[in-house]
């Protein structure tokens, strides 16, 4: 989940290697690469939103067949998560329209887009990892509750939780890395172009 492709890698290399005297050339190159980023983000969002929407009926079905209060709570969290995740992804692409189509306003728009995507990845624990992990734990633990109300964890479930932990840690670090290594330098480059226009 949320693993992004290498966004604007070639542009970053070119833009840091040399700065063309012609600013229009730089902007044209930037515009081409930002469109590429938009396509990558769009594909990611379509995938994530589709999965979330398809899972909602599964969680609802499970809700009607829940075997414990714990499992019911977990299923409710899963449903709410699958509603909130698409909202979060769509919200991250909402951009404040600029007043004109000047180069400066174009750069300000791109800066806002990159900044919001960077913040999205940096906050993934709170809106993605934590709620889904909590839901999974409650759903699976709730399925093991005995007649006395106690949870029973067997070896198979312990192995499953180990895999979940590894997956969660992997997703977290991949997104932190993407935010720092991809969107960070890209944001700095756009800010550099804005600074050049100010001189």
Short mmCIF file of N, CA and C in Angstrom, two decimals:
data_model
loop_
_atom_site.label_atom_id
_atom_site.label_comp_id
_atom_site.label_asym_id
_atom_site.label_seq_id
_atom_site.Cartn_x
_atom_site.Cartn_y
_atom_site.Cartn_z
N UNK A 1 0.82 -1.19 0.00
CA UNK A 1 0.00 0.00 0.00
C UNK A 1 0.86 1.24 0.00
N UNK A 2 0.39 2.16 -0.71
CA UNK A 2 0.99 3.46 -0.74
C UNK A 2 2.43 3.49 -1.25
N UNK A 3 2.93 2.43 -1.83
CA UNK A 3 4.30 2.47 -2.36
C UNK A 3 4.27 3.20 -3.70
N UNK A 4 4.98 4.34 -3.80
CA UNK A 4 4.97 5.15 -5.01
C UNK A 4 6.15 4.80 -5.91
N UNK A 5 5.94 4.97 -7.22
CA UNK A 5 7.03 4.76 -8.16
C UNK A 5 8.01 5.93 -8.06
N UNK A 6 9.14 5.82 -8.72
CA UNK A 6 10.13 6.91 -8.68
C UNK A 6 9.57 8.11 -9.41
N UNK A 7 9.17 9.12 -8.64
CA UNK A 7 8.55 10.29 -9.23
C UNK A 7 9.60 11.34 -9.58
N UNK A 8 9.62 11.72 -10.81
CA UNK A 8 10.45 12.81 -11.29
C UNK A 8 11.94 12.60 -11.09
N UNK A 9 12.37 11.34 -11.08
CA UNK A 9 13.77 11.03 -10.80
C UNK A 9 14.69 11.67 -11.85
N UNK A 10 14.32 11.48 -13.12
CA UNK A 10 15.15 12.03 -14.18
C UNK A 10 15.19 13.55 -14.12
N UNK A 11 14.04 14.15 -13.82
CA UNK A 11 14.01 15.61 -13.75
C UNK A 11 14.91 16.13 -12.64
N UNK A 12 14.88 15.47 -11.50
CA UNK A 12 15.71 15.89 -10.37
C UNK A 12 17.19 15.86 -10.75
N UNK A 13 17.60 14.80 -11.46
CA UNK A 13 19.00 14.69 -11.86
C UNK A 13 19.38 15.81 -12.81
N UNK A 14 18.51 16.05 -13.79
CA UNK A 14 18.82 17.06 -14.79
C UNK A 14 18.83 18.47 -14.20
N UNK A 15 17.89 18.74 -13.35
CA UNK A 15 17.73 20.09 -12.83
C UNK A 15 18.84 20.46 -11.86
N UNK A 16 19.38 19.45 -11.16
CA UNK A 16 20.46 19.73 -10.22
C UNK A 16 21.81 19.72 -10.92
N UNK A 17 21.89 19.06 -12.05
CA UNK A 17 23.16 18.97 -12.77
C UNK A 17 23.52 20.31 -13.42
N UNK A 18 22.51 20.94 -14.03
CA UNK A 18 22.78 22.22 -14.67
C UNK A 18 21.49 23.02 -14.75
N UNK A 19 21.62 24.32 -14.64
CA UNK A 19 20.46 25.20 -14.73
C UNK A 19 20.52 25.94 -16.06
N UNK A 20 19.61 25.64 -16.99
CA UNK A 20 19.63 26.30 -18.28
C UNK A 20 19.43 27.80 -18.13
N UNK A 21 20.04 28.56 -19.04
CA UNK A 21 19.87 30.00 -19.00
C UNK A 21 18.43 30.39 -19.32
N UNK A 22 17.80 29.59 -20.13
CA UNK A 22 16.44 29.86 -20.54
C UNK A 22 15.47 29.30 -19.50
N UNK A 23 14.83 30.17 -18.75
CA UNK A 23 13.92 29.74 -17.70
C UNK A 23 12.71 29.01 -18.28
N UNK A 24 12.27 29.45 -19.48
CA UNK A 24 11.13 28.81 -20.11
C UNK A 24 11.40 27.32 -20.37
N UNK A 25 12.65 27.04 -20.71
CA UNK A 25 13.04 25.64 -20.95
C UNK A 25 12.92 24.83 -19.66
N UNK A 26 13.34 25.43 -18.56
CA UNK A 26 13.24 24.77 -17.25
C UNK A 26 11.78 24.51 -16.90
N UNK A 27 10.94 25.52 -17.10
CA UNK A 27 9.53 25.39 -16.76
C UNK A 27 8.85 24.34 -17.63
N UNK A 28 9.21 24.30 -18.91
CA UNK A 28 8.63 23.30 -19.81
C UNK A 28 8.99 21.89 -19.35
N UNK A 29 10.25 21.71 -18.96
CA UNK A 29 10.69 20.41 -18.46
C UNK A 29 9.97 20.05 -17.17
N UNK A 30 9.82 21.05 -16.31
CA UNK A 30 9.14 20.84 -15.04
C UNK A 30 7.68 20.46 -15.26
N UNK A 31 7.03 21.16 -16.19
CA UNK A 31 5.62 20.88 -16.48
C UNK A 31 5.44 19.45 -16.99
N UNK A 32 6.35 19.01 -17.82
CA UNK A 32 6.29 17.65 -18.36
C UNK A 32 6.41 16.62 -17.24
N UNK A 33 7.32 16.86 -16.32
CA UNK A 33 7.55 15.91 -15.24
C UNK A 33 6.45 15.95 -14.18
N UNK A 34 5.86 17.12 -13.96
CA UNK A 34 4.77 17.18 -12.98
C UNK A 34 3.54 16.46 -13.51
N UNK A 35 3.35 16.49 -14.81
CA UNK A 35 2.25 15.73 -15.41
C UNK A 35 2.49 14.22 -15.22
N UNK A 36 3.75 13.84 -15.31
CA UNK A 36 4.11 12.44 -15.08
C UNK A 36 3.79 12.06 -13.64
N UNK A 37 4.12 12.95 -12.69
CA UNK A 37 3.82 12.70 -11.29
C UNK A 37 2.32 12.58 -11.07
N UNK A 38 1.58 13.46 -11.72
CA UNK A 38 0.12 13.43 -11.58
C UNK A 38 -0.44 12.08 -12.02
N UNK A 39 0.11 11.53 -13.10
CA UNK A 39 -0.37 10.23 -13.59
C UNK A 39 -0.04 9.12 -12.59
N UNK A 40 1.16 9.19 -12.01
CA UNK A 40 1.56 8.18 -11.02
C UNK A 40 0.66 8.22 -9.79
N UNK A 41 0.41 9.43 -9.31
CA UNK A 41 -0.44 9.60 -8.13
C UNK A 41 -1.87 9.16 -8.45
N UNK A 42 -2.33 9.47 -9.65
CA UNK A 42 -3.68 9.09 -10.06
C UNK A 42 -3.84 7.57 -10.08
N UNK A 43 -2.84 6.87 -10.63
CA UNK A 43 -2.90 5.40 -10.66
C UNK A 43 -2.89 4.82 -9.25
N UNK A 44 -2.05 5.39 -8.39
CA UNK A 44 -2.01 4.93 -6.99
C UNK A 44 -3.35 5.12 -6.31
N UNK A 45 -3.94 6.30 -6.50
CA UNK A 45 -5.20 6.60 -5.84
C UNK A 45 -6.34 5.71 -6.36
N UNK A 46 -6.37 5.46 -7.66
CA UNK A 46 -7.40 4.59 -8.23
C UNK A 46 -7.31 3.20 -7.61
N UNK A 47 -6.08 2.69 -7.49
CA UNK A 47 -5.88 1.37 -6.90
C UNK A 47 -6.33 1.34 -5.45
N UNK A 48 -5.88 2.31 -4.66
CA UNK A 48 -6.20 2.34 -3.24
C UNK A 48 -7.69 2.54 -2.99
N UNK A 49 -8.30 3.44 -3.73
CA UNK A 49 -9.73 3.70 -3.57
C UNK A 49 -10.55 2.50 -3.99
N UNK A 50 -10.15 1.85 -5.07
CA UNK A 50 -10.87 0.66 -5.54
C UNK A 50 -10.84 -0.45 -4.50
N UNK A 51 -9.67 -0.68 -3.91
CA UNK A 51 -9.54 -1.71 -2.89
C UNK A 51 -10.41 -1.38 -1.68
N UNK A 52 -10.39 -0.12 -1.25
CA UNK A 52 -11.18 0.31 -0.10
C UNK A 52 -12.67 0.11 -0.35
N UNK A 53 -13.12 0.52 -1.53
CA UNK A 53 -14.55 0.40 -1.87
C UNK A 53 -14.98 -1.07 -1.96
N UNK A 54 -14.13 -1.91 -2.54
CA UNK A 54 -14.45 -3.33 -2.67
C UNK A 54 -14.47 -4.05 -1.32
N UNK A 55 -13.69 -3.56 -0.36
CA UNK A 55 -13.64 -4.20 0.95
C UNK A 55 -14.83 -3.85 1.84
N UNK A 56 -15.46 -2.72 1.58
CA UNK A 56 -16.59 -2.31 2.42
C UNK A 56 -17.69 -3.37 2.50
N UNK A 57 -18.16 -3.94 1.36
CA UNK A 57 -19.18 -5.00 1.45
C UNK A 57 -18.71 -6.23 2.24
N UNK A 58 -17.40 -6.52 2.15
CA UNK A 58 -16.84 -7.66 2.89
C UNK A 58 -16.94 -7.40 4.39
N UNK A 59 -16.57 -6.19 4.80
CA UNK A 59 -16.65 -5.86 6.22
C UNK A 59 -18.11 -5.82 6.70
N UNK A 60 -19.01 -5.33 5.86
CA UNK A 60 -20.43 -5.28 6.24
C UNK A 60 -20.98 -6.69 6.41
N UNK A 61 -20.61 -7.57 5.50
CA UNK A 61 -21.04 -8.99 5.61
C UNK A 61 -20.52 -9.59 6.91
N UNK A 62 -19.25 -9.30 7.21
CA UNK A 62 -18.68 -9.80 8.45
C UNK A 62 -19.37 -9.24 9.68
N UNK A 63 -19.86 -8.01 9.58
CA UNK A 63 -20.55 -7.36 10.69
C UNK A 63 -21.82 -8.12 11.07
N UNK A 64 -22.53 -8.59 10.06
CA UNK A 64 -23.76 -9.33 10.31
C UNK A 64 -23.50 -10.76 10.79
N UNK A 65 -22.25 -11.19 10.69
CA UNK A 65 -21.90 -12.54 11.13
C UNK A 65 -20.84 -12.52 12.24
N UNK A 66 -20.73 -11.38 12.91
CA UNK A 66 -19.73 -11.22 13.96
C UNK A 66 -20.01 -12.17 15.13
N UNK A 67 -18.93 -12.70 15.71
CA UNK A 67 -19.08 -13.68 16.80
C UNK A 67 -18.77 -13.07 18.16
N UNK A 68 -18.36 -11.80 18.19
CA UNK A 68 -18.06 -11.17 19.47
C UNK A 68 -18.11 -9.65 19.34
N UNK A 69 -18.22 -9.00 20.49
CA UNK A 69 -18.24 -7.53 20.51
C UNK A 69 -16.92 -6.98 19.99
N UNK A 70 -15.82 -7.62 20.35
CA UNK A 70 -14.50 -7.19 19.90
C UNK A 70 -14.42 -7.21 18.38
N UNK A 71 -14.92 -8.28 17.79
CA UNK A 71 -14.88 -8.39 16.34
C UNK A 71 -15.80 -7.36 15.68
N UNK A 72 -16.92 -7.08 16.29
CA UNK A 72 -17.85 -6.08 15.77
C UNK A 72 -17.20 -4.70 15.75
N UNK A 73 -16.50 -4.36 16.83
CA UNK A 73 -15.79 -3.08 16.90
C UNK A 73 -14.72 -3.00 15.81
N UNK A 74 -13.99 -4.09 15.63
CA UNK A 74 -12.96 -4.13 14.60
C UNK A 74 -13.53 -3.95 13.21
N UNK A 75 -14.66 -4.57 12.94
CA UNK A 75 -15.30 -4.45 11.63
C UNK A 75 -15.82 -3.03 11.39
N UNK A 76 -16.33 -2.41 12.44
CA UNK A 76 -16.79 -1.01 12.32
C UNK A 76 -15.62 -0.08 12.00
N UNK A 77 -14.49 -0.31 12.66
CA UNK A 77 -13.29 0.49 12.39
C UNK A 77 -12.83 0.28 10.95
N UNK A 78 -12.89 -0.97 10.49
CA UNK A 78 -12.48 -1.28 9.12
C UNK A 78 -13.37 -0.56 8.10
N UNK A 79 -14.66 -0.54 8.36
CA UNK A 79 -15.60 0.14 7.45
C UNK A 79 -15.31 1.64 7.42
N UNK A 80 -15.14 2.23 8.60
CA UNK A 80 -14.85 3.66 8.67
C UNK A 80 -13.53 4.00 7.99
N UNK A 81 -12.54 3.11 8.15
CA UNK A 81 -11.24 3.31 7.51
C UNK A 81 -11.35 3.30 6.00
N UNK A 82 -12.15 2.39 5.48
CA UNK A 82 -12.32 2.26 4.03
C UNK A 82 -13.14 3.40 3.44
N UNK A 83 -13.80 4.14 4.29
CA UNK A 83 -14.49 5.35 3.84
C UNK A 83 -13.54 6.55 3.93
N UNK A 84 -12.77 6.59 5.00
CA UNK A 84 -11.89 7.73 5.25
C UNK A 84 -10.67 7.75 4.33
N UNK A 85 -10.12 6.59 4.02
CA UNK A 85 -8.92 6.53 3.17
C UNK A 85 -9.16 7.17 1.80
N UNK A 86 -10.23 6.82 1.07
CA UNK A 86 -10.48 7.51 -0.20
C UNK A 86 -10.65 9.02 -0.03
N UNK A 87 -11.32 9.42 1.05
CA UNK A 87 -11.49 10.85 1.32
C UNK A 87 -10.14 11.54 1.51
N UNK A 88 -9.26 10.89 2.24
CA UNK A 88 -7.93 11.45 2.50
C UNK A 88 -7.11 11.58 1.22
N UNK A 89 -7.17 10.55 0.38
CA UNK A 89 -6.43 10.57 -0.88
C UNK A 89 -6.93 11.66 -1.81
N UNK A 90 -8.25 11.79 -1.90
CA UNK A 90 -8.84 12.81 -2.76
C UNK A 90 -8.53 14.21 -2.22
N UNK A 91 -8.61 14.36 -0.90
CA UNK A 91 -8.35 15.67 -0.28
C UNK A 91 -6.92 16.13 -0.53
N UNK A 92 -5.98 15.18 -0.58
CA UNK A 92 -4.58 15.54 -0.79
C UNK A 92 -4.32 16.11 -2.17
N UNK A 93 -5.29 15.96 -3.08
CA UNK A 93 -5.12 16.49 -4.44
C UNK A 93 -5.92 17.76 -4.67
N UNK A 94 -6.60 18.22 -3.63
CA UNK A 94 -7.36 19.46 -3.75
C UNK A 94 -6.40 20.65 -3.70
N UNK A 95 -6.38 21.43 -4.75
CA UNK A 95 -5.44 22.54 -4.87
C UNK A 95 -6.18 23.87 -4.94
N UNK A 96 -5.64 24.86 -4.24
CA UNK A 96 -6.20 26.20 -4.30
C UNK A 96 -5.87 26.82 -5.66
N UNK A 97 -6.88 27.19 -6.44
CA UNK A 97 -6.60 27.74 -7.78
C UNK A 97 -5.86 29.07 -7.70
N UNK A 98 -4.89 29.24 -8.59
CA UNK A 98 -4.12 30.48 -8.63
C UNK A 98 -4.87 31.53 -9.45
N UNK A 99 -4.52 32.78 -9.24
CA UNK A 99 -5.25 33.88 -9.87
C UNK A 99 -4.93 34.05 -11.34
N UNK A 100 -3.76 33.58 -11.75
CA UNK A 100 -3.38 33.74 -13.15
C UNK A 100 -2.64 32.50 -13.63
N UNK A 101 -2.24 32.53 -14.89
CA UNK A 101 -1.51 31.40 -15.46
C UNK A 101 -0.03 31.74 -15.65
N UNK A 102 0.48 32.65 -14.84
CA UNK A 102 1.88 33.05 -14.94
C UNK A 102 2.79 31.91 -14.48
N UNK A 103 4.08 32.04 -14.79
CA UNK A 103 5.05 31.03 -14.38
C UNK A 103 5.09 30.90 -12.86
N UNK A 104 5.06 32.03 -12.19
CA UNK A 104 5.11 32.01 -10.72
C UNK A 104 3.90 31.27 -10.14
N UNK A 105 2.72 31.54 -10.67
CA UNK A 105 1.52 30.86 -10.16
C UNK A 105 1.54 29.37 -10.49
N UNK A 106 2.11 29.04 -11.65
CA UNK A 106 2.27 27.62 -12.00
C UNK A 106 3.16 26.92 -10.98
N UNK A 107 4.28 27.56 -10.63
CA UNK A 107 5.20 26.98 -9.65
C UNK A 107 4.56 26.88 -8.27
N UNK A 108 3.77 27.88 -7.91
CA UNK A 108 3.08 27.85 -6.62
C UNK A 108 2.08 26.69 -6.56
N UNK A 109 1.42 26.44 -7.68
CA UNK A 109 0.48 25.32 -7.74
C UNK A 109 1.21 23.98 -7.59
N UNK A 110 2.33 23.85 -8.31
CA UNK A 110 3.11 22.62 -8.23
C UNK A 110 3.67 22.42 -6.83
N UNK A 111 4.09 23.52 -6.21
CA UNK A 111 4.61 23.45 -4.85
C UNK A 111 3.54 22.93 -3.89
N UNK A 112 2.34 23.43 -4.04
CA UNK A 112 1.25 22.99 -3.17
C UNK A 112 0.94 21.51 -3.37
N UNK A 113 0.94 21.08 -4.64
CA UNK A 113 0.66 19.68 -4.94
C UNK A 113 1.70 18.75 -4.32
N UNK A 114 2.97 19.08 -4.51
CA UNK A 114 4.05 18.25 -3.98
C UNK A 114 4.04 18.25 -2.46
N UNK A 115 3.83 19.42 -1.89
CA UNK A 115 3.82 19.55 -0.42
C UNK A 115 2.71 18.71 0.19
N UNK A 116 1.54 18.72 -0.42
CA UNK A 116 0.41 17.94 0.11
C UNK A 116 0.64 16.44 -0.02
N UNK A 117 1.26 16.02 -1.11
CA UNK A 117 1.56 14.60 -1.27
C UNK A 117 2.63 14.16 -0.26
N UNK A 118 3.59 15.05 -0.01
CA UNK A 118 4.64 14.76 0.97
C UNK A 118 4.03 14.62 2.37
N UNK A 119 3.16 15.53 2.72
CA UNK A 119 2.50 15.47 4.03
C UNK A 119 1.61 14.24 4.16
N UNK A 120 1.02 13.83 3.05
CA UNK A 120 0.17 12.63 3.05
C UNK A 120 0.98 11.41 3.47
N UNK A 121 2.17 11.27 2.89
CA UNK A 121 3.02 10.13 3.21
C UNK A 121 3.58 10.21 4.62
N UNK A 122 3.92 11.42 5.04
CA UNK A 122 4.49 11.60 6.38
C UNK A 122 3.49 11.29 7.48
N UNK A 123 2.21 11.44 7.19
CA UNK A 123 1.18 11.20 8.21
C UNK A 123 0.45 9.87 8.03
N UNK A 124 1.04 8.96 7.26
CA UNK A 124 0.37 7.72 6.91
C UNK A 124 0.03 6.85 8.13
N UNK A 125 0.80 6.99 9.20
CA UNK A 125 0.54 6.20 10.41
C UNK A 125 -0.84 6.49 10.95
N UNK A 126 -1.22 7.76 10.98
CA UNK A 126 -2.46 8.15 11.65
C UNK A 126 -3.71 7.88 10.83
N UNK A 127 -3.65 8.03 9.52
CA UNK A 127 -4.87 7.88 8.72
C UNK A 127 -4.96 6.55 7.98
N UNK A 128 -3.87 5.77 7.97
CA UNK A 128 -3.88 4.51 7.21
C UNK A 128 -3.43 3.32 8.06
N UNK A 129 -2.20 3.36 8.53
CA UNK A 129 -1.64 2.21 9.22
C UNK A 129 -2.36 1.91 10.54
N UNK A 130 -2.49 2.92 11.40
CA UNK A 130 -3.07 2.70 12.73
C UNK A 130 -4.51 2.17 12.69
N UNK A 131 -5.42 2.81 11.95
CA UNK A 131 -6.80 2.30 11.95
C UNK A 131 -6.94 0.92 11.33
N UNK A 132 -6.23 0.66 10.23
CA UNK A 132 -6.35 -0.66 9.59
C UNK A 132 -5.72 -1.76 10.44
N UNK A 133 -4.58 -1.46 11.06
CA UNK A 133 -3.94 -2.45 11.92
C UNK A 133 -4.81 -2.76 13.14
N UNK A 134 -5.39 -1.73 13.72
CA UNK A 134 -6.30 -1.91 14.86
C UNK A 134 -7.49 -2.77 14.46
N UNK A 135 -8.05 -2.49 13.29
CA UNK A 135 -9.20 -3.25 12.80
C UNK A 135 -8.84 -4.73 12.61
N UNK A 136 -7.69 -4.98 11.99
CA UNK A 136 -7.26 -6.36 11.75
C UNK A 136 -7.07 -7.11 13.06
N UNK A 137 -6.43 -6.46 14.04
CA UNK A 137 -6.21 -7.10 15.34
C UNK A 137 -7.53 -7.43 16.03
N UNK A 138 -8.45 -6.48 16.05
CA UNK A 138 -9.73 -6.70 16.73
C UNK A 138 -10.57 -7.76 16.02
N UNK A 139 -10.56 -7.74 14.70
CA UNK A 139 -11.34 -8.72 13.93
C UNK A 139 -10.83 -10.13 14.17
N UNK A 140 -9.51 -10.31 14.08
CA UNK A 140 -8.94 -11.65 14.24
C UNK A 140 -8.96 -12.12 15.69
N UNK A 141 -8.66 -11.21 16.61
CA UNK A 141 -8.72 -11.59 18.03
C UNK A 141 -10.16 -11.88 18.45
N UNK A 142 -11.08 -11.08 17.93
CA UNK A 142 -12.49 -11.27 18.27
C UNK A 142 -13.03 -12.60 17.81
N UNK A 143 -12.42 -13.15 16.78
CA UNK A 143 -12.86 -14.44 16.26
C UNK A 143 -12.43 -15.60 17.16
N UNK A 144 -11.50 -15.33 18.08
CA UNK A 144 -10.99 -16.41 18.95
C UNK A 144 -11.57 -16.37 20.36
N UNK A 145 -12.46 -15.42 20.61
CA UNK A 145 -13.04 -15.31 21.95
C UNK A 145 -13.87 -16.55 22.29
N UNK A 146 -13.59 -17.15 23.47
CA UNK A 146 -14.33 -18.35 23.87
C UNK A 146 -15.59 -17.98 24.63
N UNK A 147 -16.29 -18.97 25.12
CA UNK A 147 -17.55 -18.75 25.82
C UNK A 147 -17.38 -17.94 27.10
N UNK A 148 -16.19 -17.97 27.66
CA UNK A 148 -15.91 -17.22 28.89
C UNK A 148 -15.50 -15.77 28.60
N UNK A 149 -15.34 -15.45 27.31
CA UNK A 149 -14.98 -14.09 26.93
C UNK A 149 -13.49 -13.84 26.85
N UNK A 150 -12.70 -14.91 26.86
CA UNK A 150 -11.25 -14.76 26.81
C UNK A 150 -10.73 -15.01 25.39
N UNK A 151 -9.70 -14.25 25.03
CA UNK A 151 -9.07 -14.40 23.71
C UNK A 151 -8.10 -15.57 23.75
N UNK A 152 -8.10 -16.36 22.70
CA UNK A 152 -7.20 -17.51 22.60
C UNK A 152 -6.32 -17.36 21.37
N UNK A 153 -5.02 -17.17 21.62
CA UNK A 153 -4.07 -16.98 20.51
C UNK A 153 -3.26 -18.25 20.32
N UNK A 154 -3.36 -18.81 19.12
CA UNK A 154 -2.59 -20.03 18.82
C UNK A 154 -1.35 -19.69 18.00
N UNK A 155 -0.57 -20.71 17.65
CA UNK A 155 0.68 -20.51 16.92
C UNK A 155 0.45 -19.90 15.54
N UNK A 156 -0.63 -20.34 14.89
CA UNK A 156 -0.94 -19.83 13.55
C UNK A 156 -1.23 -18.33 13.61
N UNK A 157 -2.00 -17.91 14.62
CA UNK A 157 -2.33 -16.50 14.76
C UNK A 157 -1.10 -15.67 15.13
N UNK A 158 -0.23 -16.24 15.92
CA UNK A 158 1.01 -15.54 16.30
C UNK A 158 1.88 -15.30 15.07
N UNK A 159 1.97 -16.30 14.21
CA UNK A 159 2.74 -16.15 12.97
C UNK A 159 2.10 -15.08 12.08
N UNK A 160 0.78 -15.09 12.02
CA UNK A 160 0.04 -14.11 11.22
C UNK A 160 0.34 -12.69 11.71
N UNK A 161 0.32 -12.51 13.02
CA UNK A 161 0.59 -11.18 13.59
C UNK A 161 2.03 -10.75 13.33
N UNK A 162 2.94 -11.71 13.33
CA UNK A 162 4.33 -11.40 13.01
C UNK A 162 4.46 -10.86 11.59
N UNK A 163 3.73 -11.48 10.67
CA UNK A 163 3.74 -11.03 9.28
C UNK A 163 3.12 -9.65 9.14
N UNK A 164 2.05 -9.41 9.91
CA UNK A 164 1.38 -8.11 9.88
C UNK A 164 2.34 -7.02 10.36
N UNK A 165 3.07 -7.31 11.43
CA UNK A 165 4.02 -6.35 11.98
C UNK A 165 5.10 -6.01 10.94
N UNK A 166 5.63 -7.02 10.27
CA UNK A 166 6.65 -6.80 9.25
C UNK A 166 6.10 -5.96 8.10
N UNK A 167 4.87 -6.24 7.71
CA UNK A 167 4.23 -5.50 6.62
C UNK A 167 4.02 -4.04 7.01
N UNK A 168 3.54 -3.83 8.21
CA UNK A 168 3.27 -2.48 8.69
C UNK A 168 4.57 -1.66 8.77
N UNK A 169 5.62 -2.26 9.32
CA UNK A 169 6.91 -1.58 9.43
C UNK A 169 7.46 -1.26 8.04
N UNK A 170 7.32 -2.21 7.11
CA UNK A 170 7.78 -1.99 5.75
C UNK A 170 7.05 -0.85 5.06
N UNK A 171 5.74 -0.82 5.20
CA UNK A 171 4.93 0.25 4.60
C UNK A 171 5.32 1.60 5.18
N UNK A 172 5.51 1.62 6.49
CA UNK A 172 5.87 2.87 7.16
C UNK A 172 7.18 3.44 6.63
N UNK A 173 8.22 2.60 6.60
CA UNK A 173 9.53 3.09 6.18
C UNK A 173 9.59 3.40 4.69
N UNK A 174 8.85 2.67 3.87
CA UNK A 174 8.81 2.97 2.44
C UNK A 174 8.21 4.34 2.18
N UNK A 175 7.15 4.64 2.92
CA UNK A 175 6.50 5.93 2.73
C UNK A 175 7.30 7.08 3.32
N UNK A 176 7.96 6.84 4.45
CA UNK A 176 8.83 7.86 5.02
C UNK A 176 9.99 8.16 4.07
N UNK A 177 10.52 7.11 3.47
CA UNK A 177 11.63 7.27 2.52
C UNK A 177 11.17 8.05 1.29
N UNK A 178 9.98 7.71 0.78
CA UNK A 178 9.46 8.40 -0.40
C UNK A 178 9.24 9.88 -0.10
N UNK A 179 8.72 10.17 1.08
CA UNK A 179 8.47 11.57 1.46
C UNK A 179 9.78 12.35 1.54
N UNK A 180 10.82 11.72 2.08
CA UNK A 180 12.10 12.40 2.30
C UNK A 180 12.96 12.45 1.05
N UNK A 181 13.08 11.32 0.35
CA UNK A 181 14.01 11.23 -0.77
C UNK A 181 13.44 11.70 -2.10
N UNK A 182 12.12 11.62 -2.26
CA UNK A 182 11.53 11.99 -3.55
C UNK A 182 10.84 13.34 -3.49
N UNK A 183 9.87 13.46 -2.60
CA UNK A 183 9.12 14.70 -2.55
C UNK A 183 9.90 15.84 -1.91
N UNK A 184 10.79 15.51 -0.97
CA UNK A 184 11.60 16.54 -0.32
C UNK A 184 12.46 17.32 -1.30
N UNK A 185 13.34 16.63 -2.04
CA UNK A 185 14.19 17.33 -3.02
C UNK A 185 13.36 18.02 -4.11
N UNK A 186 12.27 17.40 -4.51
CA UNK A 186 11.43 17.99 -5.54
C UNK A 186 10.83 19.31 -5.06
N UNK A 187 10.40 19.32 -3.82
CA UNK A 187 9.85 20.54 -3.23
C UNK A 187 10.91 21.63 -3.16
N UNK A 188 12.12 21.25 -2.79
CA UNK A 188 13.23 22.21 -2.72
C UNK A 188 13.55 22.80 -4.10
N UNK A 189 13.48 21.96 -5.12
CA UNK A 189 13.77 22.43 -6.48
C UNK A 189 12.74 23.45 -6.96
N UNK A 190 11.48 23.18 -6.64
CA UNK A 190 10.43 24.12 -7.02
C UNK A 190 10.60 25.44 -6.28
N UNK A 191 10.94 25.36 -5.00
CA UNK A 191 11.16 26.57 -4.21
C UNK A 191 12.35 27.36 -4.76
N UNK A 192 13.34 26.64 -5.28
CA UNK A 192 14.51 27.29 -5.87
C UNK A 192 14.10 28.08 -7.12
N UNK A 193 13.23 27.50 -7.93
CA UNK A 193 12.75 28.19 -9.13
C UNK A 193 11.97 29.45 -8.74
N UNK A 194 11.18 29.34 -7.67
CA UNK A 194 10.41 30.50 -7.22
C UNK A 194 11.36 31.59 -6.72
N UNK A 195 12.43 31.19 -6.06
CA UNK A 195 13.41 32.16 -5.56
C UNK A 195 14.09 32.85 -6.73
N UNK A 196 14.39 32.11 -7.80
CA UNK A 196 15.04 32.69 -8.97
C UNK A 196 14.14 33.74 -9.63
N UNK A 197 12.83 33.48 -9.61
CA UNK A 197 11.90 34.43 -10.21
C UNK A 197 11.80 35.72 -9.39
N UNK A 198 12.10 35.60 -8.12
CA UNK A 198 11.99 36.76 -7.22
C UNK A 198 13.15 37.73 -7.38
N UNK A 199 14.27 37.25 -7.98
CA UNK A 199 15.46 38.10 -8.13
C UNK A 199 15.30 39.06 -9.30
#
